[in-house]
Amino acid sequence: MAAMSDPDWPDLEDEEQEMLSEAAAILAKRGVADAAGDLDRRLDMLSSAAIELRASWTTSEARCIEWAGLFLAEADLDGQRQEIPIAVADAESIDSAAAVLGVAAPAHQPGSTEWLALNAHATGVVALTERLGVAEAATRELARQYVPTLSMLIGPLGAARLVVLAGGRERLARMPSGSLQVLGASGAMAAHRRGAPPPKHSPVLFSLPQISRAPRWVRGKIARYMAGKCSIAVRVDHFDGEPWGEEKIAEINQQCVNIRERFPKPPRR
Amino acid sequence: MPRKPVKLAWGIRREGRSLWTRNAVRGVSVRGERRKTDSRIEWRSWDPTRSKVAAALLRTAKDPSQLLPETGATVLYLGASYGSTCSHIHDQVCGAGNHHGGQVVAVEISPRAMRELSELAKLRPGLVPVLGDARQPSQVTPYVRNQADWMHQDLSIADQAETFVRMADVFLRPGGTGLLSLKAASERTSDGDDDSRFAKAAKILRESDLEVIERINLKGLEEQHVVFLVRKTVNSG
């Protein structure tokens, strides 16, 4: 195997040495370029971008609503939530924004630079909404293609998140389902090592309605069951199995309901 | 009053608690290190809090020049990362324009790090960047001429000691020097506290063809790290 590492192998000529290092440089470069062909890395960028956009969208959007709502006392902050940033972004003044939303003009006017800041903020929120939509749509598309079964089971965004957290599809496929169950709950696992009770599920699994809508005392049981199914699903995807159909997914969801029904009452202390 | 520099090797010297290497590429810092010129030779500061080899040089109880490769040597560096430590080793082994005719084979698995590393290699002839898995001898073997005189492994994976033994078995020449940087946190799969993990690694090293010369604790410079200084026994295959 180690032909050139054989001590009896003749020394390379200077010219050969030169060629070898040139070749090494080219190979290294090619390897770096090839990293873009790795779907794990592509999904990582896409999914992380979507998650980061989602985080900043939540803050910015909430601020925009609160800010506009301060002036537009009559606006319905829940019913008109989606219209408010658009109306403020497109308006010339706070009065015209009020007119577009069909509410009374504000009792106090913002200063002119203050209005510019509010208007720019709302414009940013509108743009951010669009970017978030594009990023999430692209993540969904790639996840449906890369991990179809897992995407069907827990949704494409959750599936993408699990693959990224595990550091690649192969790693996720080789992971025991007990690890998958707490993947992403790193803080809780660190606390567990210091003596706290173990986490029942990761935030990824908790976002599933089967778990988050279930009563507290069965969440761990359902999470364990779902983690098992997830790890089978990703193995199906990674090791070229036959993707599951709707029927199989419905069967799994029914099983979650069955677990819930088996434990209708909280355990007695 | 500046301290008198102590020469550790051709291109490496110590001044008090700081280390300097003879810059092979004049006027260029790799990671923004300080440079200084002393009688027409440019020296580049080697930060022991960022490089485990530098930290080991300061912490060793033995003669630090024992830890270093000679100029013109063949060096295998597993887990080169962005190549800052590598560049200092290159300063010593190859010198400007590789006038010593040394070879530093830098293996790294991450394409992101390799990107910077191959930029570095453009300026530094003799530094060979290899994008590959440092645990697989077959991925490294085409690049190493004969066998390495000196090797260093700095990977953050489980069973670093086993990997080191396997790689040293193939690549290190009898009598060659090896440094193994061991991070306790990477061995978290094995039970026990840091000390028992290090002891376990030492046991694996002792049971091979390697002679453990020193276990260097980097406390104060790198937490939870030790560096094993080993030498391959001469009469082993």
Coordinates of C-alpha atoms in Angstrom, one line a residue:
Chain A
M1 CA 0.0 0.0 0.0
A2 CA 2.5 2.6 1.1
A3 CA 4.6 2.4 -2.0
M4 CA 6.3 5.8 -1.7
S5 CA 6.6 5.6 2.0
D6 CA 8.7 2.5 1.5
P7 CA 12.2 3.4 2.8
D8 CA 13.8 1.4 -0.1
W9 CA 12.0 3.5 -2.7
P10 CA 14.5 5.6 -4.7
D11 CA 14.5 9.3 -4.0
L12 CA 12.6 11.6 -6.3
E13 CA 14.6 13.8 -8.7
D14 CA 14.2 17.5 -8.2
E15 CA 12.1 17.8 -11.3
E16 CA 9.8 15.0 -10.2
Q17 CA 9.5 16.6 -6.8
E18 CA 8.5 19.8 -8.5
M19 CA 5.9 18.0 -10.6
L20 CA 4.5 16.3 -7.4
S21 CA 4.0 19.6 -5.6
E22 CA 2.4 21.2 -8.6
A23 CA 0.0 18.2 -8.9
A24 CA -0.7 18.4 -5.2
A25 CA -1.7 22.1 -5.5
I26 CA -4.0 21.3 -8.4
L27 CA -5.6 18.4 -6.6
A28 CA -6.2 20.5 -3.5
K29 CA -7.8 23.2 -5.6
R30 CA -10.0 20.7 -7.4
G31 CA -11.0 19.2 -4.1
V32 CA -12.0 22.6 -2.7
A33 CA -14.1 23.2 -5.9
D34 CA -15.7 19.8 -5.5
A35 CA -17.0 20.7 -2.1
A36 CA -19.9 22.5 -3.9
G37 CA -21.0 19.2 -5.3
D38 CA -21.7 17.9 -1.7
L39 CA -25.4 18.1 -1.1
D40 CA -24.7 18.0 2.7
R41 CA -22.9 21.3 2.5
R42 CA -25.4 22.9 0.2
L43 CA -28.3 21.9 2.5
D44 CA -26.3 23.3 5.4
M45 CA -26.0 26.7 3.8
L46 CA -29.6 26.8 2.6
S47 CA -31.1 25.6 5.8
S48 CA -28.9 27.7 8.1
A49 CA -29.7 30.8 5.9
A50 CA -33.4 30.0 6.2
I51 CA -33.2 29.6 10.0
E52 CA -31.2 32.8 10.4
L53 CA -33.6 34.7 8.2
R54 CA -36.5 33.4 10.2
A55 CA -34.9 34.5 13.4
S56 CA -34.3 38.1 12.2
W57 CA -37.6 38.2 10.4
T58 CA -39.4 37.4 13.7
T59 CA -37.7 40.3 15.5
S60 CA -37.9 42.9 12.7
E61 CA -41.5 42.1 11.9
A62 CA -42.6 42.3 15.5
R63 CA -40.8 45.6 15.9
C64 CA -42.4 47.0 12.8
I65 CA -45.9 46.1 13.9
E66 CA -45.3 47.6 17.4
W67 CA -43.8 50.7 15.9
A68 CA -46.6 51.3 13.4
G69 CA -49.2 50.3 16.0
L70 CA -48.0 53.0 18.4
F71 CA -49.0 55.6 15.9
L72 CA -52.0 53.9 14.3
A73 CA -54.0 53.3 17.5
E74 CA -57.0 52.0 15.7
A75 CA -55.3 49.4 13.5
D76 CA -56.1 45.8 14.1
L77 CA -52.6 44.4 14.9
D78 CA -53.7 40.8 14.5
G79 CA -56.2 41.0 11.6
Q80 CA -54.1 43.5 9.6
R81 CA -50.7 42.1 10.6
Q82 CA -49.6 41.2 7.1
E83 CA -50.8 44.4 5.6
I84 CA -49.2 46.9 8.0
P85 CA -45.6 46.6 6.9
I86 CA -46.6 46.8 3.2
A87 CA -48.8 49.8 3.8
V88 CA -46.1 51.6 5.8
A89 CA -43.4 50.8 3.3
D90 CA -45.4 52.1 0.4
A91 CA -46.8 55.2 2.0
E92 CA -45.5 58.8 1.7
S93 CA -46.5 59.7 5.3
I94 CA -48.0 58.1 8.3
D95 CA -51.3 59.7 7.4
S96 CA -51.4 58.0 4.0
A97 CA -50.5 54.7 5.6
A98 CA -53.4 55.2 7.9
A99 CA -55.7 55.9 4.9
V100 CA -54.5 52.7 3.1
L101 CA -55.2 50.6 6.2
G102 CA -58.6 52.4 6.7
V103 CA -57.9 53.7 10.2
A104 CA -58.0 57.2 11.7
A105 CA -54.9 59.4 11.3
P106 CA -52.6 59.4 14.3
A107 CA -53.0 61.8 17.1
H108 CA -49.3 62.6 17.0
Q109 CA -47.1 62.8 14.0
P110 CA -43.6 61.3 13.8
G111 CA -40.8 63.7 13.0
S112 CA -39.6 63.7 9.4
T113 CA -36.5 61.7 10.0
E114 CA -38.3 59.5 12.4
W115 CA -40.9 58.7 9.7
L116 CA -38.0 58.0 7.3
A117 CA -36.6 55.5 9.7
L118 CA -40.0 53.8 10.2
N119 CA -40.6 53.7 6.5
A120 CA -37.1 52.2 5.8
H121 CA -37.7 49.7 8.6
A122 CA -41.0 48.6 7.1
T123 CA -39.4 48.4 3.6
G124 CA -36.7 46.1 5.1
V125 CA -39.4 43.9 6.7
V126 CA -41.2 43.5 3.3
A127 CA -37.9 42.6 1.6
L128 CA -37.0 40.2 4.4
T129 CA -40.4 38.5 4.2
E130 CA -39.7 37.8 0.5
R131 CA -36.2 36.6 1.1
L132 CA -37.4 34.3 3.9
G133 CA -40.0 32.8 1.6
V134 CA -37.4 32.1 -1.1
A135 CA -34.9 30.6 1.2
E136 CA -37.5 28.3 2.9
A137 CA -39.0 27.3 -0.5
A138 CA -35.5 26.3 -1.7
T139 CA -34.7 24.4 1.5
R140 CA -38.0 22.5 1.2
E141 CA -37.3 21.6 -2.4
L142 CA -33.7 20.4 -1.7
A143 CA -34.8 18.5 1.4
R144 CA -37.7 16.8 -0.5
Q145 CA -35.2 15.6 -3.1
Y146 CA -32.3 14.7 -0.7
V147 CA -34.3 13.1 2.2
P148 CA -37.7 12.4 0.7
T149 CA -38.9 9.9 3.3
L150 CA -37.8 12.0 6.3
S151 CA -39.3 15.1 4.7
M152 CA -42.6 13.3 4.4
L153 CA -42.5 12.2 8.0
I154 CA -41.5 15.4 9.8
G155 CA -41.7 18.0 7.1
P156 CA -38.9 19.2 4.8
L157 CA -37.6 22.0 7.0
G158 CA -37.3 19.8 10.1
A159 CA -35.7 17.1 8.0
A160 CA -33.2 19.6 6.7
R161 CA -32.5 20.8 10.2
L162 CA -31.8 17.3 11.5
V163 CA -29.4 16.6 8.6
V164 CA -27.5 19.8 9.3
L165 CA -27.4 19.2 13.0
A166 CA -26.0 15.7 12.5
G167 CA -23.4 17.0 10.1
G168 CA -24.6 15.2 7.0
R169 CA -27.1 12.6 5.8
E170 CA -24.7 9.8 6.3
R171 CA -24.0 10.7 9.9
L172 CA -27.7 11.0 10.6
A173 CA -28.4 7.7 9.0
R174 CA -25.7 6.0 11.2
M175 CA -26.9 7.7 14.3
P176 CA -28.7 5.7 17.0
S177 CA -32.3 6.9 17.3
G178 CA -31.7 7.8 20.9
S179 CA -29.2 10.4 19.7
L180 CA -31.5 11.6 17.0
Q181 CA -34.2 12.1 19.6
V182 CA -32.1 14.7 21.5
L183 CA -30.3 16.1 18.4
G184 CA -30.3 19.9 18.8
A185 CA -31.1 19.8 22.5
S186 CA -27.4 20.3 23.3
G187 CA -28.0 22.6 26.3
A188 CA -30.4 20.1 27.9
M189 CA -27.9 17.3 27.3
A190 CA -25.1 19.3 28.9
A191 CA -27.3 19.9 31.9
H192 CA -28.1 16.1 31.9
R193 CA -24.4 15.4 32.2
R194 CA -24.4 17.5 35.3
G195 CA -27.2 15.6 36.8
A196 CA -30.5 17.1 35.4
P197 CA -33.1 14.7 34.0
P198 CA -32.5 13.8 30.3
P199 CA -34.4 15.9 27.7
K200 CA -37.4 14.1 26.3
H201 CA -37.0 15.5 22.8
S202 CA -35.1 18.1 20.8
P203 CA -36.6 21.4 19.6
V204 CA -36.8 19.8 16.1
L205 CA -39.1 17.0 17.3
F206 CA -41.0 19.2 19.6
S207 CA -42.0 21.4 16.7
L208 CA -44.1 18.4 15.4
P209 CA -47.7 18.8 16.4
Q210 CA -47.8 15.1 17.3
I211 CA -45.5 15.9 20.2
S212 CA -46.1 19.6 21.1
R213 CA -49.9 19.1 21.1
A214 CA -49.7 15.9 23.2
P215 CA -50.1 16.0 26.9
R216 CA -46.9 16.4 28.8
W217 CA -46.7 12.8 30.1
V218 CA -46.8 11.1 26.7
R219 CA -44.5 13.5 24.9
G220 CA -41.4 11.5 25.8
K221 CA -43.0 8.2 24.6
I222 CA -44.2 9.7 21.3
A223 CA -40.8 11.4 20.8
R224 CA -39.0 8.1 21.3
Y225 CA -41.4 6.4 18.8
M226 CA -41.0 9.2 16.3
A227 CA -37.2 9.3 16.7
G228 CA -37.2 5.6 15.9
K229 CA -39.3 6.2 12.8
C230 CA -37.1 9.1 11.7
S231 CA -33.9 7.1 12.0
I232 CA -35.5 4.4 9.8
A233 CA -36.7 7.0 7.4
V234 CA -33.3 8.6 6.9
R235 CA -31.7 5.2 6.5
V236 CA -34.3 4.5 3.7
D237 CA -33.2 7.7 2.1
H238 CA -29.5 7.3 2.5
F239 CA -29.1 3.6 1.7
D240 CA -31.3 3.7 -1.4
G241 CA -34.5 2.2 0.0
E242 CA -37.9 2.6 -1.3
P243 CA -39.4 5.9 -0.1
W244 CA -42.4 5.6 2.1
G245 CA -45.9 6.4 0.7
E246 CA -48.8 8.3 2.3
E247 CA -50.2 5.1 3.7
K248 CA -47.2 4.4 5.8
I249 CA -47.0 8.0 7.1
A250 CA -50.7 7.8 8.1
E251 CA -50.0 4.5 9.9
I252 CA -47.2 6.2 11.9
N253 CA -49.4 9.2 12.8
Q254 CA -52.2 6.8 13.9
Q255 CA -49.7 5.0 16.1
C256 CA -48.9 8.4 17.8
V257 CA -52.6 8.8 18.5
N258 CA -52.7 5.3 19.9
I259 CA -49.9 6.0 22.3
R260 CA -51.8 9.1 23.5
E261 CA -55.0 7.1 24.0
R262 CA -53.2 4.4 25.9
F263 CA -52.2 7.0 28.5
P264 CA -55.1 9.3 29.0
K265 CA -54.3 10.3 32.6
P266 CA -51.1 11.7 34.0
P267 CA -49.1 9.1 36.0
R268 CA -49.8 9.3 39.7
R269 CA -47.0 10.7 41.8
Chain B
M1 CA 15.9 45.3 28.9
P2 CA 15.2 42.7 26.2
R3 CA 16.2 39.2 26.9
K4 CA 18.9 37.5 25.0
P5 CA 17.5 35.3 22.3
V6 CA 18.0 31.6 22.7
K7 CA 18.5 29.7 19.5
L8 CA 16.4 26.5 19.5
A9 CA 17.0 25.5 15.9
W10 CA 18.1 27.1 12.6
G11 CA 15.0 29.1 12.1
I12 CA 13.5 29.2 15.6
R13 CA 14.4 31.2 18.7
R14 CA 13.0 32.1 22.0
E15 CA 13.2 35.4 23.7
G16 CA 11.9 35.1 27.2
R17 CA 8.4 33.7 26.9
S18 CA 8.0 34.5 23.2
L19 CA 8.9 32.4 20.2
W20 CA 10.0 33.6 16.8
T21 CA 10.5 31.9 13.5
R22 CA 12.6 33.1 10.6
N23 CA 10.0 34.3 8.1
A24 CA 10.3 32.4 4.8
V25 CA 8.1 35.0 3.0
R26 CA 9.4 38.4 3.8
G27 CA 6.9 41.1 4.7
V28 CA 3.9 38.7 5.0
S29 CA 2.2 37.6 8.2
V30 CA 0.0 34.5 8.0
R31 CA -2.5 35.3 10.7
G32 CA -1.5 38.9 11.4
E33 CA 1.4 38.0 13.7
R34 CA 3.9 40.5 14.7
R35 CA 7.1 40.7 12.7
K36 CA 10.4 42.2 13.5
T37 CA 13.7 42.6 11.7
D38 CA 16.9 41.8 13.4
S39 CA 20.1 42.3 11.4
R40 CA 18.5 41.8 8.0
I41 CA 16.6 38.7 9.1
E42 CA 12.9 38.9 9.5
W43 CA 11.4 37.1 12.4
R44 CA 7.7 36.2 12.8
S45 CA 6.1 35.8 16.2
W46 CA 4.8 32.3 17.0
D47 CA 1.9 32.6 19.4
P48 CA 1.9 29.7 22.0
T49 CA -1.8 30.3 22.8
R50 CA -2.7 29.5 19.3
S51 CA -0.3 26.8 18.4
K52 CA 0.1 23.6 20.4
V53 CA 3.6 23.0 19.0
A54 CA 4.7 26.4 20.2
A55 CA 3.1 25.8 23.6
A56 CA 4.9 22.5 23.9
L57 CA 8.2 24.2 23.2
L58 CA 7.6 26.5 26.1
R59 CA 6.2 23.9 28.5
T60 CA 8.6 21.0 27.9
A61 CA 11.0 20.0 30.7
K62 CA 13.5 18.7 28.3
D63 CA 15.6 20.5 25.7
P64 CA 13.0 22.1 23.4
S65 CA 15.2 21.7 20.3
Q66 CA 14.4 17.9 20.6
L67 CA 10.8 18.7 19.7
L68 CA 11.7 20.4 16.4
P69 CA 12.3 19.0 12.9
E70 CA 15.7 19.7 11.3
T71 CA 16.0 22.0 8.4
G72 CA 15.5 20.2 5.1
A73 CA 13.5 17.4 6.8
T74 CA 10.4 15.7 5.5
V75 CA 7.5 16.6 7.7
L76 CA 4.0 15.2 7.9
Y77 CA 1.4 17.4 9.5
L78 CA -2.0 15.8 10.1
G79 CA -4.8 18.2 10.8
A80 CA -3.2 21.3 9.4
S81 CA -6.4 23.4 9.6
Y82 CA -5.8 26.9 8.3
G83 CA -2.1 26.3 8.4
S84 CA -0.8 28.8 11.0
T85 CA 1.3 26.3 12.9
C86 CA 2.3 24.7 9.6
S87 CA 3.7 28.0 8.3
H88 CA 6.1 28.2 11.3
I89 CA 7.2 24.6 10.8
H90 CA 7.7 25.5 7.1
D91 CA 9.8 28.5 8.1
Q92 CA 12.1 26.1 10.0
V93 CA 12.1 23.2 7.6
C94 CA 12.1 24.8 4.2
G95 CA 13.2 28.5 4.6
A96 CA 12.7 31.1 2.0
G97 CA 12.1 29.7 -1.5
N98 CA 12.7 26.2 0.0
H99 CA 16.4 26.6 -0.1
H100 CA 16.8 23.8 2.4
G101 CA 14.9 21.4 0.2
G102 CA 12.5 20.3 2.9
Q103 CA 9.0 19.1 2.5
V104 CA 6.0 19.8 4.7
V105 CA 3.0 17.6 3.8
A106 CA -0.1 19.3 5.4
V107 CA -3.2 17.1 5.5
E108 CA -6.6 18.6 6.2
I109 CA -10.1 17.3 5.6
S110 CA -12.1 20.5 5.5
P111 CA -12.3 22.1 2.1
R112 CA -12.9 25.5 3.8
A113 CA -9.6 25.3 5.6
M114 CA -7.9 23.8 2.6
R115 CA -8.8 26.9 0.6
E116 CA -6.6 29.1 2.9
L117 CA -4.0 26.4 3.1
S118 CA -3.5 26.2 -0.6
E119 CA -3.2 30.0 -0.8
L120 CA -0.5 29.7 1.8
A121 CA 1.2 26.9 -0.2
K122 CA 1.4 29.2 -3.3
L123 CA 3.7 31.5 -1.4
R124 CA 5.7 28.8 0.3
P125 CA 7.4 26.2 -1.9
G126 CA 7.9 22.9 -0.1
L127 CA 4.5 23.1 1.6
V128 CA 2.3 20.4 0.1
P129 CA -1.4 20.8 0.8
V130 CA -3.4 17.6 0.8
L131 CA -7.2 17.5 1.0
G132 CA -7.9 14.2 2.5
D133 CA -8.7 12.1 5.6
A134 CA -5.7 12.1 7.9
R135 CA -6.8 8.8 9.3
Q136 CA -6.3 6.9 6.0
P137 CA -2.7 6.2 5.1
S138 CA -3.7 5.5 1.5
Q139 CA -4.8 9.2 1.0
V140 CA -1.5 10.5 2.3
T141 CA 1.0 8.1 0.9
P142 CA 1.5 9.5 -2.6
Y143 CA 2.7 12.8 -1.2
V144 CA 5.3 11.9 1.4
R145 CA 8.7 11.3 0.0
N146 CA 10.2 8.2 1.6
Q147 CA 9.3 8.5 5.2
A148 CA 8.8 11.5 7.5
D149 CA 11.5 12.6 9.9
W150 CA 9.0 14.4 12.0
M151 CA 5.3 14.3 12.3
H152 CA 2.6 16.1 14.2
Q153 CA -1.0 15.1 14.6
D154 CA -3.6 17.6 15.8
L155 CA -7.1 16.1 15.0
S156 CA -10.2 16.5 17.1
I157 CA -11.6 13.1 16.7
A158 CA -12.1 10.1 19.0
D159 CA -9.3 7.6 19.2
Q160 CA -6.6 10.0 18.2
A161 CA -3.9 7.8 19.8
E162 CA -4.9 4.8 17.6
T163 CA -4.8 6.9 14.5
F164 CA -1.4 8.4 15.5
V165 CA 0.1 4.9 16.0
R166 CA -1.3 3.7 12.7
M167 CA 0.0 6.7 10.8
A168 CA 3.4 6.7 12.5
D169 CA 3.7 3.0 11.8
V170 CA 3.5 3.7 8.0
F171 CA 5.1 7.2 7.7
L172 CA 7.5 7.9 10.5
R173 CA 11.1 6.7 9.8
P174 CA 12.8 4.7 12.6
G175 CA 14.4 7.3 14.9
G176 CA 11.9 9.9 13.7
T177 CA 10.2 12.3 16.1
G178 CA 6.5 12.5 16.6
L179 CA 4.2 15.0 18.4
L180 CA 0.7 14.1 19.3
S181 CA -1.6 16.8 20.4
L182 CA -4.3 15.3 22.5
K183 CA -7.5 17.1 23.5
A184 CA -9.4 15.6 26.4
A185 CA -12.7 16.8 25.1
S186 CA -12.4 14.9 21.8
E187 CA -12.1 11.6 23.8
R188 CA -15.4 12.2 25.5
T189 CA -16.7 8.8 24.3
S190 CA -14.3 7.1 26.7
D191 CA -15.1 7.1 30.4
G192 CA -13.4 8.8 33.2
D193 CA -11.8 12.2 33.8
D194 CA -9.2 13.9 31.6
D195 CA -6.3 12.3 33.4
S196 CA -7.5 8.8 32.8
R197 CA -8.1 9.6 29.1
F198 CA -4.6 10.8 28.7
A199 CA -3.3 7.8 30.6
K200 CA -5.2 5.6 28.2
A201 CA -3.7 7.3 25.2
A202 CA -0.2 6.9 26.7
K203 CA -0.8 3.2 27.1
I204 CA -1.8 2.9 23.5
L205 CA 1.4 4.7 22.5
R206 CA 3.6 2.6 24.7
E207 CA 2.2 -0.6 23.3
S208 CA 3.3 0.4 19.8
D209 CA 6.8 0.9 18.2
L210 CA 6.9 4.3 19.7
E211 CA 8.8 5.4 22.8
V212 CA 7.1 8.0 24.8
I213 CA 9.8 10.5 25.8
E214 CA 7.7 13.1 27.5
R215 CA 4.1 14.0 28.2
I216 CA 3.8 17.8 28.1
N217 CA 0.9 19.5 29.8
L218 CA -0.1 22.7 28.1
K219 CA -2.0 24.1 31.1
G220 CA -2.1 27.9 31.0
L221 CA -1.6 28.0 27.2
E222 CA -4.2 25.5 26.0
E223 CA -6.6 24.0 28.5
Q224 CA -7.3 20.3 28.7
H225 CA -4.5 19.6 26.2
V226 CA -1.4 17.5 26.4
V227 CA 1.3 16.9 23.8
F228 CA 3.1 13.6 23.7
L229 CA 6.7 13.6 22.5
V230 CA 7.5 10.2 21.0
R231 CA 10.4 8.7 19.1
K232 CA 10.1 5.7 16.8
T233 CA 12.4 2.9 18.0
V234 CA 15.2 2.3 15.5
N235 CA 15.1 -1.5 15.2
S236 CA 11.4 -1.8 14.5
G237 CA 10.8 -3.1 11.0

